[in-house]
Short mmCIF file of C-alpha atoms and ligand atoms in Angstrom, two decimals:
data_model
loop_
_atom_site.label_atom_id
_atom_site.label_comp_id
_atom_site.label_asym_id
_atom_site.label_seq_id
_atom_site.Cartn_x
_atom_site.Cartn_y
_atom_site.Cartn_z
CA UNK M 1236 123.63 -2.10 -21.55
CA UNK M 1237 125.90 0.82 -20.63
CA UNK M 1238 124.47 4.32 -20.07
CA UNK M 1239 124.47 6.40 -23.25
CA UNK M 1240 127.37 8.83 -22.99
CA UNK M 1241 127.65 10.47 -26.41
CA UNK M 1242 126.29 13.94 -27.17
CA UNK M 1243 126.00 13.23 -30.87
CA UNK M 1244 126.74 10.49 -33.40
CA UNK M 1245 128.08 10.52 -36.94
CA UNK M 1246 127.66 7.93 -39.68
CA UNK M 1247 130.02 7.92 -42.66
CA UNK M 1248 133.73 8.23 -42.08
CA UNK M 1249 134.94 9.39 -45.47
CA UNK M 1250 137.01 12.59 -45.54
CA UNK M 1251 134.20 15.02 -44.64
CA UNK M 1252 132.83 12.74 -41.93
CA UNK M 1253 136.20 12.23 -40.25
CA UNK M 1254 137.00 15.92 -40.26
CA UNK M 1255 133.60 16.95 -38.95
CA UNK M 1256 133.79 14.32 -36.19
CA UNK M 1257 137.20 15.66 -35.12
CA UNK M 1258 135.87 19.21 -35.15
CA UNK M 1259 132.96 18.16 -32.89
CA UNK M 1260 135.30 16.31 -30.53
CA UNK M 1261 137.68 19.30 -30.43
CA UNK M 1262 134.87 21.32 -28.91
CA UNK M 1263 134.44 18.95 -26.01
CA UNK M 1264 131.47 16.97 -27.28
CA UNK M 1265 131.65 13.22 -27.04
CA UNK M 1266 130.85 11.74 -30.44
CA UNK M 1267 129.98 8.19 -31.45
CA UNK M 1268 131.13 7.25 -34.93
CA UNK M 1269 130.01 4.46 -37.24
CA UNK M 1270 130.98 3.48 -40.75
CA UNK M 1271 129.64 0.69 -42.95
CA UNK M 1272 133.17 -0.67 -43.29
CA UNK M 1273 134.25 -1.36 -39.70
CA UNK M 1274 137.97 -1.24 -40.38
CA UNK M 1275 137.62 2.47 -41.25
CA UNK M 1276 135.96 3.17 -37.89
CA UNK M 1277 138.60 1.26 -35.96
CA UNK M 1278 141.51 2.93 -37.69
CA UNK M 1279 139.96 6.40 -37.31
CA UNK M 1280 139.40 5.98 -33.58
CA UNK M 1281 142.83 4.44 -33.05
CA UNK M 1282 144.49 7.31 -34.95
CA UNK M 1283 142.86 9.93 -32.70
CA UNK M 1284 142.98 8.71 -29.10
CA UNK M 1285 143.21 12.10 -27.40
CA UNK M 1286 140.46 14.43 -28.53
CA UNK M 1287 138.98 16.75 -25.89
CA UNK M 1288 135.45 15.32 -26.18
CA UNK M 1289 136.32 11.78 -27.16
CA UNK M 1290 135.53 9.58 -30.14
CA UNK M 1291 133.61 6.38 -29.49
CA UNK M 1292 133.81 3.90 -32.36
CA UNK M 1293 130.87 1.58 -32.81
CA UNK M 1294 130.80 -1.46 -35.05
CA UNK M 1295 127.04 -1.99 -35.25
CA UNK M 1296 124.25 0.49 -35.93
CA UNK M 1297 122.37 -0.78 -32.87
CA UNK M 1298 125.39 -0.21 -30.63
CA UNK M 1299 125.89 3.20 -32.20
CA UNK M 1300 122.29 4.24 -31.49
CA UNK M 1301 122.49 2.96 -27.92
CA UNK M 1302 125.60 5.04 -27.27
CA UNK M 1303 123.69 8.30 -27.81
CA UNK M 1304 122.00 10.48 -25.20
CA UNK M 1305 118.35 11.26 -25.95
CA UNK M 1306 116.99 12.90 -27.92
CA UNK M 1307 119.56 11.28 -30.17
CA UNK M 1308 121.36 13.49 -32.64
CA UNK M 1309 122.76 11.62 -35.61
CA UNK M 1310 124.69 13.23 -38.44
CA UNK M 1311 124.76 11.32 -41.71
CA UNK M 1312 127.66 12.14 -44.00
CA UNK M 1313 127.54 9.59 -46.78
CA UNK M 1314 127.35 9.91 -50.55
CA UNK M 1315 124.23 11.94 -51.40
CA UNK M 1316 121.35 10.01 -52.93
CA UNK M 1317 120.68 6.30 -52.52
CA UNK M 1318 123.32 5.83 -49.79
CA UNK M 1319 121.59 8.44 -47.61
CA UNK M 1320 118.26 6.65 -48.02
CA UNK M 1321 119.89 3.31 -47.24
CA UNK M 1322 121.40 4.66 -44.03
CA UNK M 1323 118.12 6.31 -42.98
CA UNK M 1324 116.22 3.07 -43.66
CA UNK M 1325 118.63 1.15 -41.44
CA UNK M 1326 118.48 3.73 -38.72
CA UNK M 1327 114.76 4.47 -38.41
CA UNK M 1328 113.71 1.17 -36.77
CA UNK M 1329 116.33 1.75 -34.06
CA UNK M 1330 115.20 5.29 -33.17
CA UNK M 1331 112.58 6.66 -30.80
CA UNK M 1332 110.17 9.58 -31.18
CA UNK M 1333 111.88 12.96 -30.96
CA UNK M 1334 115.27 11.69 -32.13
CA UNK M 1335 116.98 13.92 -34.68
CA UNK M 1336 118.58 12.80 -37.93
CA UNK M 1337 120.83 15.37 -39.61
CA UNK M 1338 121.89 14.98 -43.23
CA UNK M 1339 125.13 16.91 -43.68
CA UNK M 1340 125.70 15.74 -47.25
CA UNK M 1341 125.11 17.62 -50.49
CA UNK M 1342 121.53 16.41 -50.80
CA UNK M 1343 119.18 17.66 -53.48
CA UNK M 1344 116.69 19.83 -51.57
CA UNK M 1345 113.65 17.98 -52.90
CA UNK M 1346 115.08 14.77 -51.42
CA UNK M 1347 115.41 16.61 -48.12
CA UNK M 1348 111.78 17.76 -48.30
CA UNK M 1349 110.74 14.14 -48.94
CA UNK M 1350 112.91 12.71 -46.14
CA UNK M 1351 111.79 15.31 -43.63
CA UNK M 1352 108.16 14.44 -44.31
CA UNK M 1353 108.70 10.68 -44.16
CA UNK M 1354 110.53 10.94 -40.84
CA UNK M 1355 108.06 13.44 -39.39
CA UNK M 1356 105.27 10.94 -40.14
CA UNK M 1357 107.16 8.52 -37.89
CA UNK M 1358 107.68 11.00 -35.06
CA UNK M 1359 111.32 11.64 -35.96
CA UNK M 1360 112.92 14.97 -36.67
CA UNK M 1361 115.07 15.62 -39.71
CA UNK M 1362 117.52 18.44 -40.31
CA UNK M 1363 119.05 18.90 -43.76
CA UNK M 1364 122.18 20.92 -43.17
CA UNK M 1365 124.38 22.32 -45.87
CA UNK M 1366 128.05 22.00 -44.89
CA UNK M 1367 130.48 24.07 -46.93
CA UNK M 1368 134.20 24.54 -46.78
CA UNK M 1369 135.55 21.23 -47.97
CA UNK M 1370 137.88 19.17 -45.88
CA UNK M 1371 139.53 22.13 -44.16
CA UNK M 1372 136.19 23.72 -43.34
CA UNK M 1373 134.79 20.52 -41.89
CA UNK M 1374 137.88 20.19 -39.71
CA UNK M 1375 138.32 23.75 -38.43
CA UNK M 1376 134.99 25.46 -39.06
CA UNK M 1377 132.57 25.12 -41.95
CA UNK M 1378 129.73 27.39 -42.93
CA UNK M 1379 126.58 25.54 -41.87
CA UNK M 1380 123.16 25.94 -43.46
CA UNK M 1381 120.66 23.93 -41.40
CA UNK M 1382 117.03 23.52 -42.44
CA UNK M 1383 114.21 21.48 -40.93
CA UNK M 1384 112.19 21.47 -37.73
CA UNK M 1385 113.21 24.65 -35.83
CA UNK M 1386 112.94 22.89 -32.45
CA UNK M 1387 115.30 20.20 -33.72
CA UNK M 1388 117.77 22.86 -34.79
CA UNK M 1389 117.62 24.39 -31.31
CA UNK M 1390 118.69 20.99 -29.91
CA UNK M 1391 121.76 20.83 -32.15
CA UNK M 1392 122.47 24.57 -32.09
CA UNK M 1393 125.10 24.45 -29.30
CA UNK M 1394 127.11 21.92 -31.30
CA UNK M 1395 126.53 23.65 -34.66
CA UNK M 1396 127.53 26.99 -33.16
CA UNK M 1397 130.65 25.50 -31.62
CA UNK M 1398 131.92 23.77 -34.75
CA UNK M 1399 131.05 26.49 -37.29
CA UNK M 1400 133.61 28.91 -38.68
CA UNK M 1401 133.83 32.19 -36.77
CA UNK M 1402 134.18 35.68 -38.16
CA UNK M 1403 135.26 38.93 -36.57
CA UNK M 1404 132.10 40.77 -35.41
CA UNK M 1405 133.34 44.10 -36.76
CA UNK M 1406 135.18 43.37 -40.00
CA UNK M 1407 133.31 40.16 -40.86
CA UNK M 1408 136.66 38.55 -41.69
CA UNK M 1409 137.15 34.88 -40.85
CA UNK M 1410 139.03 34.31 -37.61
CA UNK M 1411 142.15 32.23 -38.15
CA UNK M 1412 144.42 30.38 -35.79
CA UNK M 1413 142.50 27.15 -35.29
CA UNK M 1414 144.59 24.11 -34.58
CA UNK M 1415 143.64 20.59 -33.54
CA UNK M 1416 142.35 20.77 -29.98
CA UNK M 1417 142.68 24.56 -29.96
CA UNK M 1418 139.62 25.84 -31.78
CA UNK M 1419 138.86 29.51 -32.36
CA UNK M 1420 137.07 31.07 -29.44
CA UNK M 1421 134.76 34.06 -29.76
CA UNK M 1422 133.61 35.57 -33.01
CA UNK M 1423 130.32 35.26 -34.83
CA UNK M 1424 129.51 31.65 -35.77
CA UNK M 1425 128.75 30.92 -39.42
CA UNK M 1426 125.52 29.04 -38.83
CA UNK M 1427 121.91 30.12 -38.64
CA UNK M 1428 118.55 28.45 -38.94
CA UNK M 1429 117.64 28.73 -42.62
CA UNK M 1430 114.04 27.47 -42.76
CA UNK M 1431 111.83 24.37 -42.86
CA UNK M 1432 112.51 21.02 -44.59
CA UNK M 1433 114.77 21.48 -47.64
CA UNK M 1434 115.62 25.18 -47.13
CA UNK M 1435 119.15 24.53 -45.83
CA UNK M 1436 120.10 22.25 -48.67
CA UNK M 1437 118.52 24.63 -51.17
CA UNK M 1438 120.62 27.52 -49.89
CA UNK M 1439 123.71 25.30 -49.97
CA UNK M 1440 122.94 24.52 -53.60
CA UNK M 1441 122.65 28.22 -54.47
CA UNK M 1442 125.95 28.79 -52.63
CA UNK M 1443 127.51 26.25 -54.96
CA UNK M 1444 125.90 27.84 -58.02
CA UNK M 1445 127.40 31.18 -57.02
CA UNK M 1446 130.71 29.41 -56.44
CA UNK M 1447 130.64 28.16 -60.05
CA UNK M 1448 130.15 31.77 -61.16
CA UNK M 1449 132.91 33.14 -58.93
CA UNK M 1450 135.40 30.54 -60.14
CA UNK M 1451 134.64 31.00 -63.83
CA UNK M 1452 134.87 34.80 -63.52
CA UNK M 1453 138.29 34.55 -61.94
CA UNK M 1454 139.34 32.29 -64.80
CA UNK M 1455 138.14 34.83 -67.35
CA UNK M 1456 140.13 37.60 -65.62
CA UNK M 1457 143.16 35.29 -65.76
CA UNK M 1458 142.56 34.49 -69.45
CA UNK M 1459 142.41 38.17 -70.37
CA UNK M 1460 145.68 38.91 -68.56
CA UNK M 1461 147.34 35.84 -70.01
CA UNK M 1462 146.05 35.87 -73.59
CA UNK M 1463 145.44 39.53 -74.26
CA UNK M 1464 148.09 41.19 -72.10
CA UNK M 1465 150.58 38.32 -72.49
CA UNK M 1466 151.35 38.21 -68.76
CA UNK M 1467 153.05 35.21 -67.11
CA UNK M 1468 151.33 33.21 -64.35
CA UNK M 1469 153.57 34.72 -61.60
CA UNK M 1470 152.82 38.23 -62.89
CA UNK M 1471 149.10 37.43 -62.80
CA UNK M 1472 149.50 35.94 -59.32
CA UNK M 1473 150.88 39.30 -58.16
CA UNK M 1474 147.79 41.06 -59.53
CA UNK M 1475 145.46 38.65 -57.74
CA UNK M 1476 147.43 39.14 -54.52
CA UNK M 1477 146.89 42.89 -54.79
CA UNK M 1478 143.20 42.41 -55.50
CA UNK M 1479 142.97 40.21 -52.43
CA UNK M 1480 143.56 43.18 -50.19
CA UNK M 1481 140.75 45.20 -51.75
CA UNK M 1482 137.10 44.82 -52.69
CA UNK M 1483 137.66 41.35 -54.14
CA UNK M 1484 139.29 40.01 -50.94
CA UNK M 1485 138.13 36.38 -50.85
CA UNK M 1486 139.24 32.80 -50.42
CA UNK M 1487 138.99 32.05 -54.15
CA UNK M 1488 141.13 35.05 -55.17
CA UNK M 1489 143.67 34.09 -52.50
CA UNK M 1490 144.01 30.49 -53.68
CA UNK M 1491 144.17 31.64 -57.30
CA UNK M 1492 147.23 33.75 -56.46
CA UNK M 1493 148.80 30.71 -54.77
CA UNK M 1494 148.02 28.42 -57.71
CA UNK M 1495 149.48 30.84 -60.26
CA UNK M 1496 152.73 31.01 -58.29
CA UNK M 1497 152.98 27.25 -58.10
CA UNK M 1498 155.47 25.42 -60.33
CA UNK M 1499 154.99 21.86 -61.46
CA UNK M 1500 157.29 19.70 -59.32
CA UNK M 1501 157.97 17.40 -62.28
CA UNK M 1502 158.76 19.83 -65.08
CA UNK M 1503 159.31 23.17 -63.37
CA UNK M 1504 156.71 24.77 -65.64
CA UNK M 1505 153.93 26.94 -64.26
CA UNK M 1506 151.58 24.43 -62.66
CA UNK M 1507 148.52 25.90 -64.38
CA UNK M 1508 150.10 25.00 -67.74
CA UNK M 1509 150.42 21.29 -66.98
CA UNK M 1510 146.84 20.88 -65.76
CA UNK M 1511 144.54 19.62 -68.51
CA UNK M 1512 141.93 22.26 -69.31
CA UNK M 1513 138.84 20.14 -68.70
CA UNK M 1514 136.81 21.05 -65.63
CA UNK M 1515 134.82 18.49 -63.68
CA UNK M 1516 131.69 18.99 -61.64
CA UNK M 1517 129.54 17.18 -59.15
CA UNK M 1518 126.25 18.68 -60.26
CA UNK M 1519 125.23 21.38 -57.79
CA UNK M 1520 125.80 24.15 -60.36
CA UNK M 1521 123.67 22.21 -62.80
CA UNK M 1522 120.93 21.77 -60.18
CA UNK M 1523 120.95 25.52 -59.55
CA UNK M 1524 120.58 26.25 -63.26
CA UNK M 1525 117.90 23.61 -63.80
CA UNK M 1526 116.00 25.04 -60.85
CA UNK M 1527 116.31 28.55 -62.33
CA UNK M 1528 114.81 27.23 -65.57
CA UNK M 1529 112.09 25.35 -63.70
CA UNK M 1530 111.07 28.41 -61.69
CA UNK M 1531 111.47 30.80 -64.63
CA UNK M 1532 114.04 32.94 -62.82
CA UNK M 1533 116.75 34.65 -64.86
CA UNK M 1534 120.05 33.32 -63.52
CA UNK M 1535 122.02 33.25 -66.79
CA UNK M 1536 125.45 33.91 -65.32
CA UNK M 1537 125.39 30.89 -63.02
CA UNK M 1538 124.19 28.75 -65.95
CA UNK M 1539 126.89 30.22 -68.19
CA UNK M 1540 129.51 29.12 -65.69
CA UNK M 1541 128.13 25.57 -65.83
CA UNK M 1542 128.14 25.64 -69.64
CA UNK M 1543 131.72 26.92 -69.60
CA UNK M 1544 132.70 23.75 -67.73
CA UNK M 1545 130.81 21.64 -70.28
CA UNK M 1546 132.60 23.42 -73.12
CA UNK M 1547 135.94 22.80 -71.43
CA UNK M 1548 135.09 19.12 -71.20
CA UNK M 1549 134.82 18.63 -74.99
CA UNK M 1550 138.56 18.89 -75.25
CA UNK M 1551 138.97 16.67 -78.32
CA UNK M 1552 136.35 18.60 -80.27
CA UNK M 1553 137.96 21.89 -79.28
CA UNK M 1554 141.39 20.68 -80.31
CA UNK M 1555 140.03 19.75 -83.72
CA UNK M 1556 138.00 22.96 -84.06
CA UNK M 1557 141.02 25.07 -83.12
CA UNK M 1558 142.67 23.95 -86.36
CA UNK M 1559 139.63 24.84 -88.48
CA UNK M 1560 137.76 27.81 -87.06
CA UNK M 1561 139.17 31.29 -87.38
CA UNK M 1562 139.01 34.38 -85.18
CA UNK M 1563 140.99 37.52 -84.40
CA UNK M 1564 144.50 37.28 -83.05
CA UNK M 1565 144.64 38.84 -79.61
CA UNK M 1566 146.44 42.14 -79.83
CA UNK M 1567 146.61 44.72 -77.05
CA UNK M 1568 147.97 48.19 -77.58
CA UNK M 1569 146.60 50.30 -74.73
CA UNK M 1570 147.69 51.17 -71.21
CA UNK M 1571 148.32 47.86 -69.47
CA UNK M 1572 147.77 48.98 -65.90
CA UNK M 1573 144.57 50.71 -66.92
CA UNK M 1574 143.36 47.49 -68.52
CA UNK M 1575 144.27 45.40 -65.45
CA UNK M 1576 142.22 47.83 -63.33
CA UNK M 1577 139.40 47.49 -65.84
CA UNK M 1578 139.51 43.68 -65.55
CA UNK M 1579 139.24 44.08 -61.78
CA UNK M 1580 136.09 46.13 -62.21
CA UNK M 1581 134.63 43.74 -64.80
CA UNK M 1582 135.16 40.87 -62.38
CA UNK M 1583 133.65 42.87 -59.53
CA UNK M 1584 130.51 43.89 -61.47
CA UNK M 1585 130.03 40.39 -62.89
CA UNK M 1586 130.32 39.01 -59.38
CA UNK M 1587 127.66 41.41 -58.11
CA UNK M 1588 125.34 40.18 -60.89
CA UNK M 1589 125.98 36.50 -60.08
CA UNK M 1590 125.14 37.11 -56.41
CA UNK M 1591 122.10 39.15 -57.42
CA UNK M 1592 120.93 36.15 -59.45
CA UNK M 1593 121.59 33.71 -56.61
CA UNK M 1594 119.55 35.84 -54.20
CA UNK M 1595 116.80 36.18 -56.81
CA UNK M 1596 116.64 32.40 -56.96
CA UNK M 1597 116.28 32.16 -53.19
CA UNK M 1598 113.63 34.87 -53.22
CA UNK M 1599 111.53 32.90 -55.70
CA UNK M 1600 112.20 29.58 -54.00
CA UNK M 1601 110.80 30.85 -50.72
CA UNK M 1602 107.49 31.54 -52.44
CA UNK M 1603 107.62 28.24 -54.29
CA UNK M 1604 108.31 26.18 -51.16
CA UNK M 1605 106.67 28.30 -48.46
CA UNK M 1606 109.87 29.42 -46.72
CA UNK M 1607 110.89 32.75 -45.18
CA UNK M 1608 114.59 32.89 -45.91
CA UNK M 1609 116.82 35.18 -43.82
CA UNK M 1610 118.78 36.75 -46.70
CA UNK M 1611 120.98 38.99 -44.57
CA UNK M 1612 121.88 36.10 -42.27
CA UNK M 1613 122.62 33.86 -45.25
CA UNK M 1614 125.18 36.38 -46.49
CA UNK M 1615 126.50 36.57 -42.91
CA UNK M 1616 127.12 32.83 -42.56
CA UNK M 1617 128.88 32.77 -45.93
CA UNK M 1618 131.50 35.24 -44.63
CA UNK M 1619 133.57 32.43 -43.13
CA UNK M 1620 134.17 28.74 -43.57
CA UNK M 1621 132.80 28.30 -47.08
CA UNK M 1622 134.38 28.43 -50.52
CA UNK M 1623 132.76 31.75 -51.50
CA UNK M 1624 133.80 33.52 -48.29
CA UNK M 1625 134.59 37.10 -49.15
CA UNK M 1626 134.73 40.60 -47.76
CA UNK M 1627 132.00 41.46 -50.27
CA UNK M 1628 129.42 39.40 -48.33
CA UNK M 1629 129.46 41.94 -45.52
CA UNK M 1630 128.03 44.43 -48.01
CA UNK M 1631 125.24 42.00 -48.94
CA UNK M 1632 124.36 41.58 -45.26
CA UNK M 1633 124.23 45.38 -44.92
CA UNK M 1634 122.03 45.64 -48.03
CA UNK M 1635 119.46 43.25 -46.52
CA UNK M 1636 119.66 45.06 -43.19
CA UNK M 1637 118.76 48.26 -45.04
CA UNK M 1638 115.89 46.52 -46.81
CA UNK M 1639 114.96 42.94 -45.87
CA UNK M 1640 112.57 42.85 -48.85
CA UNK M 1641 115.11 44.04 -51.40
CA UNK M 1642 113.88 42.99 -54.84
CA UNK M 1643 117.32 42.68 -56.40
CA UNK M 1644 120.80 43.30 -55.01
CA UNK M 1645 121.47 45.59 -57.98
CA UNK M 1646 118.85 48.01 -56.60
CA UNK M 1647 120.57 48.44 -53.23
CA UNK M 1648 122.15 51.92 -53.04
CA UNK M 1649 125.65 50.57 -52.33
CA UNK M 1650 125.70 48.01 -55.14
CA UNK M 1651 123.92 50.36 -57.53
CA UNK M 1652 126.65 52.92 -56.84
CA UNK M 1653 129.44 50.37 -57.27
CA UNK M 1654 128.13 49.16 -60.63
CA UNK M 1655 127.62 52.73 -61.71
CA UNK M 1656 131.22 53.55 -60.80
CA UNK M 1657 132.71 50.45 -62.45
CA UNK M 1658 130.54 49.76 -65.47
CA UNK M 1659 132.63 51.83 -67.91
CA UNK M 1660 135.56 49.50 -67.25
CA UNK M 1661 133.30 46.45 -67.39
CA UNK M 1662 132.03 47.43 -70.86
CA UNK M 1663 135.56 48.16 -72.03
CA UNK M 1664 136.73 44.67 -70.97
CA UNK M 1665 133.74 42.89 -72.53
CA UNK M 1666 134.33 44.86 -75.73
CA UNK M 1667 138.03 44.02 -75.77
CA UNK M 1668 137.33 40.35 -75.07
CA UNK M 1669 134.91 40.21 -78.00
CA UNK M 1670 137.19 42.16 -80.34
CA UNK M 1671 140.18 39.99 -79.51
CA UNK M 1672 138.40 36.65 -79.45
CA UNK M 1673 139.08 35.87 -75.78
CA UNK M 1674 136.06 33.94 -74.46
CA UNK M 1675 134.65 35.59 -71.33
CA UNK M 1676 131.16 34.08 -71.13
CA UNK M 1677 130.26 35.07 -67.58
CA UNK M 1678 131.52 38.65 -68.05
CA UNK M 1679 129.35 38.95 -71.19
CA UNK M 1680 126.39 37.22 -69.61
CA UNK M 1681 126.46 39.33 -66.47
CA UNK M 1682 126.61 42.53 -68.50
CA UNK M 1683 123.69 41.41 -70.67
CA UNK M 1684 121.78 40.58 -67.48
CA UNK M 1685 122.50 44.01 -66.08
CA UNK M 1686 121.50 45.80 -69.26
CA UNK M 1687 118.42 43.62 -69.64
CA UNK M 1688 117.35 44.14 -66.05
CA UNK M 1689 117.62 47.92 -66.35
CA UNK M 1690 115.68 48.04 -69.64
CA UNK M 1691 112.16 49.29 -69.34
CA UNK M 1692 111.45 48.08 -72.84
CA UNK M 1693 112.95 44.93 -74.35
CA UNK M 1694 112.58 43.48 -77.83
CA UNK M 1695 110.35 40.86 -76.24
CA UNK M 1696 107.54 42.93 -77.80
CA UNK M 1697 108.73 41.70 -81.18
CA UNK M 1698 109.15 38.21 -79.82
CA UNK M 1699 105.61 38.10 -78.51
CA UNK M 1700 104.38 39.38 -81.86
CA UNK M 1701 106.24 36.51 -83.53
CA UNK M 1702 104.51 34.09 -81.18
CA UNK M 1703 101.16 35.58 -82.00
CA UNK M 1704 101.98 35.35 -85.70
CA UNK M 1705 102.95 31.70 -85.93
CA UNK M 1706 101.07 30.20 -83.03
CA UNK M 1707 98.20 32.56 -82.18
CA UNK M 1708 99.73 32.81 -78.70
CA UNK M 1709 98.09 36.24 -78.19
CA UNK M 1710 99.68 39.39 -76.79
CA UNK M 1711 99.04 42.04 -74.16
CA UNK M 1712 98.90 45.70 -75.18
CA UNK M 1713 100.86 48.65 -73.84
CA UNK M 1714 97.66 50.73 -73.82
CA UNK M 1715 95.47 48.19 -72.02
CA UNK M 1716 95.55 46.71 -68.48
CA UNK M 1717 97.75 43.64 -67.93
CA UNK M 1718 95.95 40.33 -68.22
CA UNK M 1719 93.89 41.24 -71.29
CA UNK M 1720 94.98 39.19 -74.27
CA UNK M 1721 94.63 40.11 -77.94
CA UNK M 1722 95.24 38.43 -81.25
CA UNK M 1723 95.28 39.60 -84.82
CA UNK M 1724 94.80 37.36 -87.82
CA UNK M 1725 98.14 37.33 -89.52
CA UNK M 1726 98.41 36.88 -93.29
CA UNK M 1727 98.76 33.30 -94.44
CA UNK M 1728 100.16 32.50 -97.90
CA UNK M 1729 97.44 33.19 -100.41
CA UNK M 1730 95.40 35.25 -97.91
CA UNK M 1731 97.42 38.43 -97.41
CA UNK M 1732 95.05 40.57 -95.35
CA UNK M 1733 95.46 41.75 -91.73
CA UNK M 1734 92.42 42.22 -89.54
CA UNK M 1735 92.23 43.80 -86.14
P1 2AM A 1836 132.26 2.79 -46.68
O1 2AM A 1836 133.52 3.29 -46.06
O2 2AM A 1836 131.78 1.53 -46.06
O3 2AM A 1836 132.34 2.70 -48.19
C1 2AM A 1836 131.41 7.98 -48.56
O4 2AM A 1836 131.23 7.09 -49.61
C2 2AM A 1836 130.94 7.38 -47.26
O5 2AM A 1836 129.61 6.89 -47.41
C3 2AM A 1836 131.76 6.21 -46.75
O6 2AM A 1836 131.85 6.35 -45.36
C4 2AM A 1836 130.94 5.01 -47.15
O7 2AM A 1836 131.12 3.87 -46.35
C5 2AM A 1836 129.56 5.55 -46.94
N1 2AM A 1836 128.54 4.82 -47.71
C6 2AM A 1836 128.40 4.80 -49.06
N2 2AM A 1836 127.34 4.05 -49.41
C7 2AM A 1836 126.79 3.61 -48.26
C8 2AM A 1836 125.66 2.81 -47.95
N3 2AM A 1836 124.87 2.34 -48.93
N4 2AM A 1836 125.41 2.54 -46.66
C9 2AM A 1836 126.20 3.04 -45.68
N5 2AM A 1836 127.28 3.82 -45.90
C10 2AM A 1836 127.57 4.09 -47.18
#
């Protein structure tokens, strides 16, 4: 048996796995790779003979495990769910105490909690690491959200730090210029230890929930410019380009400007017009929303973004309904530049609310699951590599530096001031969207969240009275301490008296 020579191993050579393996090898680490289908491994290794660290293809799991220096570090990047369990089951009998298994897939955090416990019972260490940034991120620097045994993370930290995206320490902007074999040097790496067991995958899920919100909000801004202002896709692209050098500077705004400039190679039409308007999803936004409902945390804007995708998916029903249901005809007669600026502010405020909701979710989850999440650092590692990377995140980091126990992002002095400054425009846009029949569900939802959150008194008093009326669910009184419950006997038909 030859001496183990690999610093780390990776199982699963689909797109993400291949790109992450190349990223690791670019940084001088020798990596063993294994894939269920051997031909994929052989082709991958043959296609990349000259990486700085070196790729070592293995055709059996046993050979793969033997190629690794101890404690072994094995990244699994297969389809989340049953495939991950199948790979772990095959691997465990070949491992020795102290070895580290890292799931880099989009696992559901409860699965990660379960797997971490099962492996810990067998003396093995398990890290569930969120990996965001798609193919490009995996290749040149993703945002990494590792959770699990802290000592296990320390073992993989040099590799995680090397392969993560890097941002400028002063501006927080992602550092560019990576090329195969010439990775970015310096900068602040977009990885940090998130917390025990499923914390990393939980935070990755919330990242994706926020991403759903960000994307939908951009689409609503586009729809208002297109359908209410009658602007063409290239004109709207120019607006997004301008926005990308201001407060909204972000990867998603940047790619939106590119997309809106793109023409369809087949017809020459604006590309956005030939794409069918039905949005797909892989489920992380839904998980985020289900978890919000399970924990009883108000995260309506993220959920609204998921529902907007569902509504887009019932294309046939919408096509039929469009012929039957009436509404106002969009008609704009104001100052166009003023309204474009107002859309900017509506998008900005809605975005602040979506992030506030995402951080609220994490705040509740840490109580639910016994974590201590580093909120400021989470915002920090989202500044580069991932899909929601944005200048804005620097401000969230600063907010949590000011107050690590911040109850809600909306209460931070900076964000409070920004919403105060921009809310007039936000209300104007929501009003115009409603008046003109342009659906803007996340703009509406975020505004309702904001107004609800700042309301000392909500009509829930009436709601609770209704519950007491029909179901004797009791109520608390404004003039009595919390936790004391009262009930009055409501009239029933034929017995119309009220008693106290
Ligand atoms: P394959 O190339 O042999 O299909 C994405 O599907 C990745 O996960 C691929 O590398 C795929 O391997 C791998 N994968 C999917 N299901 C798997 C399983 N049950 N066991 C091992 N690898 C699996």
